[in-house]
Amino acid sequence: MTEDIISVSVDLLNITIKLNLNVSFVVFQRIHPPEFFKNKYAVDEVHYVHERGVNTDSGNVSKEASFEGISQFNVNNKILHPEIAECRVIKTDMELEVLRYTNKISSEAHKEVMKAVRAGMKEYEMESLFQHYCYTRGGMRHTSYTCICGSGENSSVLHYGHAGAPNDKTIEDGDLCLFDMGGEYYCYGSDITCTFPANGKFTPDQRAIYEAVLRSSRAVMSAVKPGVAWPDMHRLADRVHLEELTKIGILKGNVDDMVKVHLGAIFMPHGLGHLLGIDVHDVGGYPEGVERIDLPGLRSLRTARSLQQGMVLTIEPGIYFIDHLLDQALRDPAQSCFINNDVLQRFRGFGGVRIEDDIAVTANGMELLTCVPRTVEEIEAFMAEGRSGTKSFDGLSSQRQ
Ligand SMILES: [Mn+2]
């Protein structure tokens, strides 16, 4: 919901909106009558909270069902939660429409950033531009998470951009930019990462690592369909990374043996992707009977489920050069034997590459919701266009053309 003053409750028969109406809202804000919200959200009932007595808008209490004679029934307070979570895992057609929209606008916003970025700018200027585009063009007031705008070595910091590291580095010529940003609409999120060179042209090393990640991303996309186990997709991406890092010369030896010692998790320490919806890391990843796999990399997966039609997930493989993990691998003889340290040295301080797309699982494959330049050629051509003097997004004036 876009309204800050309402909460929604659902029971098995109807959907109720509770309006948190107090004096400050009456004085300082325009309050629509309940009928307005009833029509807008097509719900069964709308009440001001004071009519119900208990304020659940703060999320403090979820009121239990109560009616005369309830004591004659066997009440189970544990069944509904997983049922609701499951409703959120499998998207309806209408939910998919909203997620297509959040992806469309957020993809456009990423492209504006790619056109606008220049060495000498601050990372937060790109965050601001993204948000400005999403809000001005898409009515998306919020992002689904704090923007991650890492440049240079910051691109290997997985959750960069938080209050302690607020996207405040100056972007430099030669930096890779890893921008992970998604707009949100009516609570439905998007989660998109684009990695590209700040100056619009990949170096040979940047290109090699980028194309390794793109290869794993596309391998996973080709394999995704109902029935496929998500941890197997993570393993597939890991294997492609190891093969590609071997071709580049950073690794040497037999890839099967590398898999046995979990070498992939040194370069991709996070999970391949997660369910997406009302939360950016959406609920329902580990229902009863689905166990977390306690192995490097795999244990970071936010779901270990098998795919079903209607699920929406991110596919976000990455390769990062994180000193702490590289040093850890070099100290471990079981892993260091696969590493060409001479070649690896060249990649210290490189940062990282992540390519993150949002997809919906269909009856026999997947639908790609994200639409941004992805190949090296597409990115370089698109960024060159953005530098050739074509007018870039400037907000209100361009909207009226
Ligand atoms: Mn993500």
mmCIF file of C-alpha atoms and ligand atoms in Angstrom:
data_model
loop_
_atom_site.group_PDB
_atom_site.id
_atom_site.type_symbol
_atom_site.label_atom_id
_atom_site.label_comp_id
_atom_site.label_asym_id
_atom_site.label_seq_id
_atom_site.Cartn_x
_atom_site.Cartn_y
_atom_site.Cartn_z
ATOM 1 C CA MET A 1 0.000 0.000 0.000
ATOM 2 C CA THR A 2 1.197 3.508 -0.601
ATOM 3 C CA GLU A 3 -0.657 4.877 2.391
ATOM 4 C CA ASP A 4 1.361 5.069 5.562
ATOM 5 C CA ILE A 5 -1.610 5.189 7.843
ATOM 6 C CA ILE A 6 -3.273 1.905 7.132
ATOM 7 C CA SER A 7 -2.775 -1.715 7.884
ATOM 8 C CA VAL A 8 -4.378 -4.716 6.301
ATOM 9 C CA SER A 9 -5.664 -7.814 7.984
ATOM 10 C CA VAL A 10 -6.771 -10.943 6.261
ATOM 11 C CA ASP A 11 -8.884 -13.718 7.602
ATOM 12 C CA LEU A 12 -10.082 -16.697 5.676
ATOM 13 C CA LEU A 13 -13.207 -14.960 4.454
ATOM 14 C CA ASN A 14 -12.432 -11.312 3.943
ATOM 15 C CA ILE A 15 -9.773 -8.658 3.718
ATOM 16 C CA THR A 16 -10.028 -5.736 6.097
ATOM 17 C CA ILE A 17 -8.157 -2.461 6.052
ATOM 18 C CA LYS A 18 -7.676 -0.660 9.335
ATOM 19 C CA LEU A 19 -7.146 3.080 9.160
ATOM 20 C CA ASN A 20 -4.979 4.498 11.869
ATOM 21 C CA LEU A 21 -6.863 7.696 12.487
ATOM 22 C CA ASN A 22 -5.740 10.013 15.243
ATOM 23 C CA VAL A 23 -5.816 13.726 15.908
ATOM 24 C CA SER A 24 -2.542 14.513 14.146
ATOM 25 C CA PHE A 25 -3.716 12.804 10.969
ATOM 26 C CA VAL A 26 -6.982 14.703 11.036
ATOM 27 C CA VAL A 27 -5.234 18.024 11.561
ATOM 28 C CA PHE A 28 -2.206 17.595 9.348
ATOM 29 C CA GLN A 29 -3.350 15.288 6.603
ATOM 30 C CA ARG A 30 -6.320 14.852 4.367
ATOM 31 C CA ILE A 31 -8.169 11.732 5.381
ATOM 32 C CA HIS A 32 -10.265 9.918 2.832
ATOM 33 C CA PRO A 33 -13.468 8.280 3.996
ATOM 34 C CA PRO A 34 -13.362 4.502 4.415
ATOM 35 C CA GLU A 35 -15.355 4.075 1.206
ATOM 36 C CA PHE A 36 -12.422 5.546 -0.747
ATOM 37 C CA PHE A 37 -10.042 2.816 0.449
ATOM 38 C CA LYS A 38 -12.673 0.152 -0.002
ATOM 39 C CA ASN A 39 -12.958 1.019 -3.693
ATOM 40 C CA LYS A 40 -9.266 1.637 -4.236
ATOM 41 C CA TYR A 41 -8.085 -1.674 -2.809
ATOM 42 C CA ALA A 42 -11.213 -3.739 -3.559
ATOM 43 C CA VAL A 43 -11.389 -5.051 -0.027
ATOM 44 C CA ASP A 44 -14.398 -6.223 1.918
ATOM 45 C CA GLU A 45 -14.249 -3.927 4.928
ATOM 46 C CA VAL A 46 -12.570 -0.720 5.976
ATOM 47 C CA HIS A 47 -12.570 0.522 9.556
ATOM 48 C CA TYR A 48 -10.924 3.268 11.478
ATOM 49 C CA VAL A 49 -8.833 1.664 14.157
ATOM 50 C CA HIS A 50 -10.567 3.480 16.948
ATOM 51 C CA GLU A 51 -13.764 1.715 15.885
ATOM 52 C CA ARG A 52 -12.050 -1.587 16.595
ATOM 53 C CA GLY A 53 -10.392 -0.549 19.836
ATOM 54 C CA VAL A 54 -6.958 -2.034 19.201
ATOM 55 C CA ASN A 55 -4.358 -0.282 17.058
ATOM 56 C CA THR A 56 -2.691 -2.915 14.948
ATOM 57 C CA ASP A 57 -1.224 -0.424 12.502
ATOM 58 C CA SER A 58 2.055 -0.461 14.382
ATOM 59 C CA GLY A 59 2.230 -4.187 13.814
ATOM 60 C CA ASN A 60 2.250 -4.860 17.521
ATOM 61 C CA VAL A 61 -0.596 -7.303 17.647
ATOM 62 C CA SER A 62 -2.273 -9.519 15.167
ATOM 63 C CA LYS A 63 -5.697 -9.865 16.596
ATOM 64 C CA GLU A 64 -6.953 -13.382 16.911
ATOM 65 C CA ALA A 65 -10.338 -14.299 15.560
ATOM 66 C CA SER A 66 -12.996 -14.111 18.159
ATOM 67 C CA PHE A 67 -16.732 -14.593 18.037
ATOM 68 C CA GLU A 68 -19.419 -15.898 20.225
ATOM 69 C CA GLY A 69 -19.123 -19.638 20.483
ATOM 70 C CA ILE A 70 -15.487 -19.875 19.349
ATOM 71 C CA SER A 71 -14.756 -22.068 22.347
ATOM 72 C CA GLN A 72 -16.745 -24.824 20.641
ATOM 73 C CA PHE A 73 -14.134 -24.893 17.864
ATOM 74 C CA ASN A 74 -10.649 -26.306 17.825
ATOM 75 C CA VAL A 75 -8.554 -23.169 17.205
ATOM 76 C CA ASN A 76 -5.136 -23.550 15.593
ATOM 77 C CA ASN A 77 -3.008 -20.412 15.523
ATOM 78 C CA LYS A 78 -0.150 -21.997 13.574
ATOM 79 C CA ILE A 79 -1.750 -22.996 10.279
ATOM 80 C CA LEU A 80 -2.507 -19.598 8.782
ATOM 81 C CA HIS A 81 0.997 -18.118 8.829
ATOM 82 C CA PRO A 82 2.572 -20.671 6.479
ATOM 83 C CA GLU A 83 -0.551 -20.540 4.287
ATOM 84 C CA ILE A 84 -0.219 -16.777 3.883
ATOM 85 C CA ALA A 85 3.524 -17.146 3.259
ATOM 86 C CA GLU A 86 2.756 -19.676 0.524
ATOM 87 C CA CYS A 87 0.265 -17.268 -1.042
ATOM 88 C CA ARG A 88 3.122 -14.805 -1.270
ATOM 89 C CA VAL A 89 5.522 -17.306 -2.838
ATOM 90 C CA ILE A 90 3.298 -18.100 -5.815
ATOM 91 C CA LYS A 91 2.378 -14.878 -7.579
ATOM 92 C CA THR A 92 -1.010 -14.184 -9.137
ATOM 93 C CA ASP A 93 -1.217 -12.657 -12.607
ATOM 94 C CA MET A 94 -2.003 -9.284 -11.052
ATOM 95 C CA GLU A 95 1.041 -9.463 -8.786
ATOM 96 C CA LEU A 96 3.168 -10.389 -11.787
ATOM 97 C CA GLU A 97 1.892 -7.296 -13.580
ATOM 98 C CA VAL A 98 3.113 -5.097 -10.727
ATOM 99 C CA LEU A 99 6.483 -6.850 -10.641
ATOM 100 C CA ARG A 100 6.847 -6.363 -14.401
ATOM 101 C CA TYR A 101 6.192 -2.691 -13.808
ATOM 102 C CA THR A 102 8.727 -2.310 -10.967
ATOM 103 C CA ASN A 103 11.284 -4.017 -13.183
ATOM 104 C CA LYS A 104 10.477 -1.903 -16.222
ATOM 105 C CA ILE A 105 10.864 1.409 -14.419
ATOM 106 C CA SER A 106 13.890 0.290 -12.401
ATOM 107 C CA SER A 107 15.566 -1.006 -15.561
ATOM 108 C CA GLU A 108 15.025 2.360 -17.233
ATOM 109 C CA ALA A 109 16.447 4.099 -14.164
ATOM 110 C CA HIS A 110 19.561 1.903 -14.261
ATOM 111 C CA LYS A 111 20.021 2.853 -17.908
ATOM 112 C CA GLU A 112 19.788 6.547 -17.055
ATOM 113 C CA VAL A 113 22.514 6.017 -14.468
ATOM 114 C CA MET A 114 24.712 4.233 -17.003
ATOM 115 C CA LYS A 115 24.300 7.143 -19.386
ATOM 116 C CA ALA A 116 25.009 9.774 -16.755
ATOM 117 C CA VAL A 117 27.942 8.270 -14.860
ATOM 118 C CA ARG A 118 31.300 10.022 -15.217
ATOM 119 C CA ALA A 119 34.606 9.803 -13.397
ATOM 120 C CA GLY A 120 34.709 12.501 -10.722
ATOM 121 C CA MET A 121 31.088 12.028 -9.647
ATOM 122 C CA LYS A 122 30.134 10.725 -6.225
ATOM 123 C CA GLU A 123 28.500 7.327 -5.895
ATOM 124 C CA TYR A 124 25.561 8.949 -4.121
ATOM 125 C CA GLU A 125 24.826 11.112 -7.149
ATOM 126 C CA MET A 126 24.013 7.905 -8.989
ATOM 127 C CA GLU A 127 21.839 6.694 -6.114
ATOM 128 C CA SER A 128 20.007 9.997 -6.166
ATOM 129 C CA LEU A 129 19.522 9.924 -9.926
ATOM 130 C CA PHE A 130 18.116 6.415 -9.743
ATOM 131 C CA GLN A 131 15.621 7.381 -7.076
ATOM 132 C CA HIS A 132 14.689 10.569 -8.888
ATOM 133 C CA TYR A 133 13.948 8.676 -12.076
ATOM 134 C CA CYS A 134 11.924 5.992 -10.299
ATOM 135 C CA TYR A 135 9.817 8.534 -8.472
ATOM 136 C CA THR A 136 9.391 11.087 -11.265
ATOM 137 C CA ARG A 137 8.695 8.654 -14.062
ATOM 138 C CA GLY A 138 7.251 5.731 -12.182
ATOM 139 C CA GLY A 139 5.580 7.087 -9.067
ATOM 140 C CA MET A 140 7.862 4.810 -7.081
ATOM 141 C CA ARG A 141 8.391 6.708 -3.866
ATOM 142 C CA HIS A 142 10.526 4.085 -2.180
ATOM 143 C CA THR A 143 13.291 1.727 -3.135
ATOM 144 C CA SER A 144 12.939 -1.858 -1.978
ATOM 145 C CA TYR A 145 16.274 -1.638 -0.100
ATOM 146 C CA THR A 146 19.060 0.849 0.454
ATOM 147 C CA CYS A 147 20.882 1.427 -2.826
ATOM 148 C CA ILE A 148 24.299 -0.206 -3.188
ATOM 149 C CA CYS A 149 26.483 1.966 -5.426
ATOM 150 C CA GLY A 150 29.956 0.539 -5.119
ATOM 151 C CA SER A 151 32.749 1.749 -7.384
ATOM 152 C CA GLY A 152 36.312 0.476 -7.580
ATOM 153 C CA GLU A 153 37.139 -1.780 -4.689
ATOM 154 C CA ASN A 154 33.765 -1.011 -3.083
ATOM 155 C CA SER A 155 32.177 -3.205 -5.737
ATOM 156 C CA SER A 156 33.389 -6.218 -3.755
ATOM 157 C CA VAL A 157 31.586 -5.083 -0.591
ATOM 158 C CA LEU A 158 28.385 -7.087 -0.758
ATOM 159 C CA HIS A 159 26.179 -4.810 1.323
ATOM 160 C CA TYR A 160 27.938 -1.518 0.630
ATOM 161 C CA GLY A 161 25.821 1.629 0.815
ATOM 162 C CA HIS A 162 24.561 1.301 4.393
ATOM 163 C CA ALA A 163 24.773 4.188 6.861
ATOM 164 C CA GLY A 164 28.372 3.341 7.761
ATOM 165 C CA ALA A 165 29.452 3.383 4.093
ATOM 166 C CA PRO A 166 26.884 5.632 2.431
ATOM 167 C CA ASN A 167 27.931 5.544 -1.233
ATOM 168 C CA ASP A 168 30.238 8.515 -0.692
ATOM 169 C CA LYS A 169 33.346 7.595 -2.666
ATOM 170 C CA THR A 170 34.331 9.566 -5.746
ATOM 171 C CA ILE A 171 34.014 7.412 -8.855
ATOM 172 C CA GLU A 172 37.314 7.225 -10.661
ATOM 173 C CA ASP A 173 38.389 6.578 -14.209
ATOM 174 C CA GLY A 174 39.068 2.851 -14.529
ATOM 175 C CA ASP A 175 36.651 1.874 -11.752
ATOM 176 C CA LEU A 176 34.080 -0.798 -12.198
ATOM 177 C CA CYS A 177 30.689 0.316 -10.904
ATOM 178 C CA LEU A 178 28.465 -2.276 -9.256
ATOM 179 C CA PHE A 179 25.079 -0.663 -8.725
ATOM 180 C CA ASP A 180 22.426 -2.757 -6.992
ATOM 181 C CA MET A 181 19.184 -0.765 -6.878
ATOM 182 C CA GLY A 182 15.468 -1.461 -7.175
ATOM 183 C CA GLY A 183 12.367 0.664 -7.021
ATOM 184 C CA GLU A 184 9.229 -0.364 -5.180
ATOM 185 C CA TYR A 185 5.606 0.134 -6.159
ATOM 186 C CA TYR A 186 2.643 -0.596 -3.881
ATOM 187 C CA CYS A 187 5.039 -2.590 -1.669
ATOM 188 C CA TYR A 188 6.206 -4.796 -4.555
ATOM 189 C CA GLY A 189 9.935 -4.619 -5.054
ATOM 190 C CA SER A 190 12.550 -5.115 -7.697
ATOM 191 C CA ASP A 191 16.191 -6.033 -7.197
ATOM 192 C CA ILE A 192 18.548 -5.325 -10.076
ATOM 193 C CA THR A 193 22.327 -5.109 -10.276
ATOM 194 C CA CYS A 194 24.256 -3.670 -13.198
ATOM 195 C CA THR A 195 28.053 -3.774 -13.335
ATOM 196 C CA PHE A 196 29.859 -1.613 -15.871
ATOM 197 C CA PRO A 197 33.056 0.423 -16.247
ATOM 198 C CA ALA A 198 32.754 4.041 -15.068
ATOM 199 C CA ASN A 199 34.394 5.281 -18.256
ATOM 200 C CA GLY A 200 32.234 3.135 -20.542
ATOM 201 C CA LYS A 201 34.980 0.798 -21.767
ATOM 202 C CA PHE A 202 35.917 -2.548 -20.170
ATOM 203 C CA THR A 203 39.591 -3.350 -19.653
ATOM 204 C CA PRO A 204 40.543 -6.885 -20.795
ATOM 205 C CA ASP A 205 40.497 -8.125 -17.161
ATOM 206 C CA GLN A 206 37.168 -6.434 -16.428
ATOM 207 C CA ARG A 207 35.728 -7.935 -19.570
ATOM 208 C CA ALA A 208 36.983 -11.426 -18.692
ATOM 209 C CA ILE A 209 35.456 -11.424 -15.213
ATOM 210 C CA TYR A 210 32.247 -9.791 -16.429
ATOM 211 C CA GLU A 211 31.774 -12.366 -19.159
ATOM 212 C CA ALA A 212 32.450 -15.194 -16.705
ATOM 213 C CA VAL A 213 29.563 -13.968 -14.551
ATOM 214 C CA LEU A 214 27.312 -13.362 -17.546
ATOM 215 C CA ARG A 215 27.971 -16.919 -18.663
ATOM 216 C CA SER A 216 26.868 -18.342 -15.314
ATOM 217 C CA SER A 217 23.815 -16.085 -15.272
ATOM 218 C CA ARG A 218 22.734 -17.267 -18.699
ATOM 219 C CA ALA A 219 23.506 -20.917 -17.903
ATOM 220 C CA VAL A 220 21.159 -20.691 -14.924
ATOM 221 C CA MET A 221 18.476 -18.953 -16.983
ATOM 222 C CA SER A 222 18.631 -21.738 -19.561
ATOM 223 C CA ALA A 223 18.173 -24.354 -16.853
ATOM 224 C CA VAL A 224 15.424 -22.717 -14.799
ATOM 225 C CA LYS A 225 12.005 -24.388 -14.997
ATOM 226 C CA PRO A 226 9.507 -25.941 -12.604
ATOM 227 C CA GLY A 227 10.934 -28.856 -10.622
ATOM 228 C CA VAL A 228 14.524 -27.628 -10.670
ATOM 229 C CA ALA A 229 16.121 -27.440 -7.192
ATOM 230 C CA TRP A 230 17.408 -23.946 -6.452
ATOM 231 C CA PRO A 231 20.601 -25.186 -4.739
ATOM 232 C CA ASP A 232 21.436 -26.995 -7.990
ATOM 233 C CA MET A 233 21.239 -23.652 -9.804
ATOM 234 C CA HIS A 234 23.687 -22.217 -7.262
ATOM 235 C CA ARG A 235 26.019 -25.167 -7.889
ATOM 236 C CA LEU A 236 25.709 -24.651 -11.640
ATOM 237 C CA ALA A 237 26.723 -20.982 -11.353
ATOM 238 C CA ASP A 238 29.644 -21.902 -9.093
ATOM 239 C CA ARG A 239 30.871 -24.483 -11.579
ATOM 240 C CA VAL A 240 30.729 -22.055 -14.496
ATOM 241 C CA HIS A 241 32.697 -19.518 -12.434
ATOM 242 C CA LEU A 242 35.383 -22.076 -11.651
ATOM 243 C CA GLU A 243 35.645 -23.109 -15.311
ATOM 244 C CA GLU A 244 35.910 -19.492 -16.433
ATOM 245 C CA LEU A 245 38.429 -18.525 -13.725
ATOM 246 C CA THR A 246 40.523 -21.460 -14.906
ATOM 247 C CA LYS A 247 40.376 -20.187 -18.498
ATOM 248 C CA ILE A 248 41.432 -16.730 -17.285
ATOM 249 C CA GLY A 249 44.368 -18.345 -15.482
ATOM 250 C CA ILE A 250 43.524 -17.395 -11.909
ATOM 251 C CA LEU A 251 42.770 -21.055 -11.140
ATOM 252 C CA LYS A 252 44.417 -24.252 -12.333
ATOM 253 C CA GLY A 253 43.513 -27.912 -12.092
ATOM 254 C CA ASN A 254 40.406 -30.057 -12.182
ATOM 255 C CA VAL A 255 37.106 -28.253 -11.679
ATOM 256 C CA ASP A 256 35.444 -31.293 -10.046
ATOM 257 C CA ASP A 257 38.182 -31.265 -7.428
ATOM 258 C CA MET A 258 37.699 -27.522 -6.881
ATOM 259 C CA VAL A 259 33.985 -28.125 -6.295
ATOM 260 C CA LYS A 260 34.811 -30.711 -3.632
ATOM 261 C CA VAL A 261 36.702 -28.108 -1.569
ATOM 262 C CA HIS A 262 34.028 -25.420 -2.138
ATOM 263 C CA LEU A 263 36.396 -23.086 -3.952
ATOM 264 C CA GLY A 264 33.466 -21.343 -5.649
ATOM 265 C CA ALA A 265 32.371 -19.787 -2.350
ATOM 266 C CA ILE A 266 35.670 -17.872 -2.156
ATOM 267 C CA PHE A 267 34.622 -15.928 -5.244
ATOM 268 C CA MET A 268 30.824 -15.984 -4.705
ATOM 269 C CA PRO A 269 30.268 -16.033 -0.942
ATOM 270 C CA HIS A 270 26.558 -15.219 -1.223
ATOM 271 C CA GLY A 271 23.606 -17.208 -2.504
ATOM 272 C CA LEU A 272 22.666 -17.255 -6.197
ATOM 273 C CA GLY A 273 19.357 -15.537 -5.612
ATOM 274 C CA HIS A 274 16.197 -15.294 -3.538
ATOM 275 C CA LEU A 275 12.431 -15.066 -3.716
ATOM 276 C CA LEU A 276 11.193 -11.558 -4.469
ATOM 277 C CA GLY A 277 7.835 -9.905 -3.912
ATOM 278 C CA ILE A 278 6.406 -7.763 -1.151
ATOM 279 C CA ASP A 279 9.747 -8.117 0.586
ATOM 280 C CA VAL A 280 12.904 -7.897 -1.448
ATOM 281 C CA HIS A 281 14.012 -11.089 0.288
ATOM 282 C CA ASP A 282 10.552 -12.542 0.284
ATOM 283 C CA VAL A 283 9.026 -15.014 2.703
ATOM 284 C CA GLY A 284 8.535 -18.728 2.266
ATOM 285 C CA GLY A 285 12.088 -19.759 1.424
ATOM 286 C CA TYR A 286 12.286 -22.525 3.990
ATOM 287 C CA PRO A 287 8.853 -24.039 4.621
ATOM 288 C CA GLU A 288 8.571 -27.110 6.784
ATOM 289 C CA GLY A 289 10.489 -29.943 5.154
ATOM 290 C CA VAL A 290 12.990 -27.742 3.311
ATOM 291 C CA GLU A 291 16.314 -27.660 5.119
ATOM 292 C CA ARG A 292 19.153 -25.179 4.821
ATOM 293 C CA ILE A 293 22.307 -26.757 3.370
ATOM 294 C CA ASP A 294 25.152 -26.002 5.741
ATOM 295 C CA LEU A 295 27.998 -25.674 3.236
ATOM 296 C CA PRO A 296 30.009 -22.637 2.097
ATOM 297 C CA GLY A 297 27.983 -20.457 -0.268
ATOM 298 C CA LEU A 298 24.946 -22.730 -0.193
ATOM 299 C CA ARG A 299 24.222 -21.874 3.423
ATOM 300 C CA SER A 300 23.652 -18.267 2.330
ATOM 301 C CA LEU A 301 20.789 -19.252 0.032
ATOM 302 C CA ARG A 302 17.538 -17.674 1.191
ATOM 303 C CA THR A 303 15.624 -20.593 -0.244
ATOM 304 C CA ALA A 304 16.483 -24.215 -0.968
ATOM 305 C CA ARG A 305 13.147 -24.977 -2.598
ATOM 306 C CA SER A 306 12.405 -26.543 -5.938
ATOM 307 C CA LEU A 307 11.025 -24.074 -8.445
ATOM 308 C CA GLN A 308 7.329 -23.805 -9.195
ATOM 309 C CA GLN A 309 5.438 -21.833 -11.776
ATOM 310 C CA GLY A 310 4.561 -18.399 -10.410
ATOM 311 C CA MET A 311 7.622 -18.003 -8.217
ATOM 312 C CA VAL A 312 9.580 -14.793 -8.739
ATOM 313 C CA LEU A 313 13.291 -14.866 -7.942
ATOM 314 C CA THR A 314 16.497 -13.004 -8.516
ATOM 315 C CA ILE A 315 19.333 -14.617 -10.427
ATOM 316 C CA GLU A 316 22.416 -12.785 -9.198
ATOM 317 C CA PRO A 317 25.705 -14.585 -9.650
ATOM 318 C CA GLY A 318 28.867 -12.659 -8.881
ATOM 319 C CA ILE A 319 32.624 -12.966 -8.770
ATOM 320 C CA TYR A 320 34.413 -10.842 -6.184
ATOM 321 C CA PHE A 321 38.016 -10.423 -5.142
ATOM 322 C CA ILE A 322 37.732 -10.063 -1.379
ATOM 323 C CA ASP A 323 41.153 -9.991 0.287
ATOM 324 C CA HIS A 324 39.949 -11.676 3.453
ATOM 325 C CA LEU A 325 38.547 -14.675 1.567
ATOM 326 C CA LEU A 326 41.454 -14.882 -0.877
ATOM 327 C CA ASP A 327 43.964 -14.900 2.000
ATOM 328 C CA GLN A 328 41.901 -17.542 3.748
ATOM 329 C CA ALA A 329 42.000 -19.738 0.617
ATOM 330 C CA LEU A 330 45.734 -19.200 0.172
ATOM 331 C CA ARG A 331 46.335 -20.357 3.755
ATOM 332 C CA ASP A 332 44.352 -23.558 3.164
ATOM 333 C CA PRO A 333 46.479 -26.103 1.243
ATOM 334 C CA ALA A 334 43.315 -27.867 0.030
ATOM 335 C CA GLN A 335 42.299 -24.681 -1.804
ATOM 336 C CA SER A 336 45.580 -22.864 -2.464
ATOM 337 C CA CYS A 337 46.791 -25.681 -4.709
ATOM 338 C CA PHE A 338 44.261 -24.524 -7.318
ATOM 339 C CA ILE A 339 45.268 -20.858 -7.236
ATOM 340 C CA ASN A 340 47.810 -19.190 -9.521
ATOM 341 C CA ASN A 341 48.874 -16.541 -7.065
ATOM 342 C CA ASP A 342 50.881 -14.617 -9.671
ATOM 343 C CA VAL A 343 47.782 -14.096 -11.775
ATOM 344 C CA LEU A 344 45.575 -13.521 -8.742
ATOM 345 C CA GLN A 345 47.789 -10.650 -7.611
ATOM 346 C CA ARG A 346 46.690 -8.720 -10.679
ATOM 347 C CA PHE A 347 43.084 -8.878 -9.445
ATOM 348 C CA ARG A 348 43.711 -7.625 -5.905
ATOM 349 C CA GLY A 349 41.697 -4.438 -5.575
ATOM 350 C CA PHE A 350 39.710 -5.270 -8.713
ATOM 351 C CA GLY A 351 36.421 -5.212 -6.803
ATOM 352 C CA GLY A 352 33.692 -7.469 -8.080
ATOM 353 C CA VAL A 353 31.056 -8.144 -10.696
ATOM 354 C CA ARG A 354 27.452 -9.042 -10.009
ATOM 355 C CA ILE A 355 24.740 -9.408 -12.611
ATOM 356 C CA GLU A 356 21.298 -9.505 -11.052
ATOM 357 C CA ASP A 357 18.055 -10.053 -12.928
ATOM 358 C CA ASP A 358 14.537 -10.742 -11.721
ATOM 359 C CA ILE A 359 12.670 -13.646 -13.269
ATOM 360 C CA ALA A 360 9.292 -15.343 -13.028
ATOM 361 C CA VAL A 361 9.129 -19.117 -13.327
ATOM 362 C CA THR A 362 6.722 -20.135 -16.120
ATOM 363 C CA ALA A 363 5.174 -23.491 -17.066
ATOM 364 C CA ASN A 364 8.254 -24.628 -18.952
ATOM 365 C CA GLY A 365 10.975 -22.079 -18.292
ATOM 366 C CA MET A 366 11.145 -18.492 -17.132
ATOM 367 C CA GLU A 367 10.215 -14.942 -18.029
ATOM 368 C CA LEU A 368 12.962 -12.341 -17.713
ATOM 369 C CA LEU A 369 11.484 -9.243 -16.059
ATOM 370 C CA THR A 370 14.621 -7.093 -16.071
ATOM 371 C CA CYS A 371 15.597 -5.294 -19.269
ATOM 372 C CA VAL A 372 19.010 -3.606 -19.243
ATOM 373 C CA PRO A 373 22.081 -3.858 -21.515
ATOM 374 C CA ARG A 374 23.867 -7.055 -20.474
ATOM 375 C CA THR A 375 26.575 -8.112 -22.882
ATOM 376 C CA VAL A 376 29.871 -6.200 -22.957
ATOM 377 C CA GLU A 377 29.021 -5.026 -26.468
ATOM 378 C CA GLU A 378 25.557 -3.840 -25.435
ATOM 379 C CA ILE A 379 26.911 -1.989 -22.398
ATOM 380 C CA GLU A 380 29.756 -0.294 -24.274
ATOM 381 C CA ALA A 381 27.468 0.736 -27.139
ATOM 382 C CA PHE A 382 24.820 2.027 -24.744
ATOM 383 C CA MET A 383 27.295 3.979 -22.632
ATOM 384 C CA ALA A 384 28.939 5.451 -25.748
ATOM 385 C CA GLU A 385 25.506 6.662 -26.805
ATOM 386 C CA GLY A 386 25.072 8.279 -23.386
ATOM 387 C CA ARG A 387 28.338 10.141 -23.939
ATOM 388 C CA SER A 388 27.622 11.349 -27.445
ATOM 389 C CA GLY A 389 25.725 14.412 -26.336
ATOM 390 C CA THR A 390 22.192 13.025 -26.339
ATOM 391 C CA LYS A 391 20.215 14.750 -23.651
ATOM 392 C CA SER A 392 20.052 12.690 -20.505
ATOM 393 C CA PHE A 393 17.251 12.568 -18.004
ATOM 394 C CA ASP A 394 16.711 15.885 -16.298
ATOM 395 C CA GLY A 395 13.501 15.249 -14.486
ATOM 396 C CA LEU A 396 10.455 17.398 -14.809
ATOM 397 C CA SER A 397 11.113 19.255 -18.048
ATOM 398 C CA SER A 398 11.849 16.143 -20.112
ATOM 399 C CA GLN A 399 8.721 14.446 -18.804
ATOM 400 C CA ARG A 400 6.546 16.993 -20.607
ATOM 401 C CA GLN A 401 8.056 16.580 -24.038
HETATM 402 MN MN MN B 1 19.181 -9.517 -4.544
#
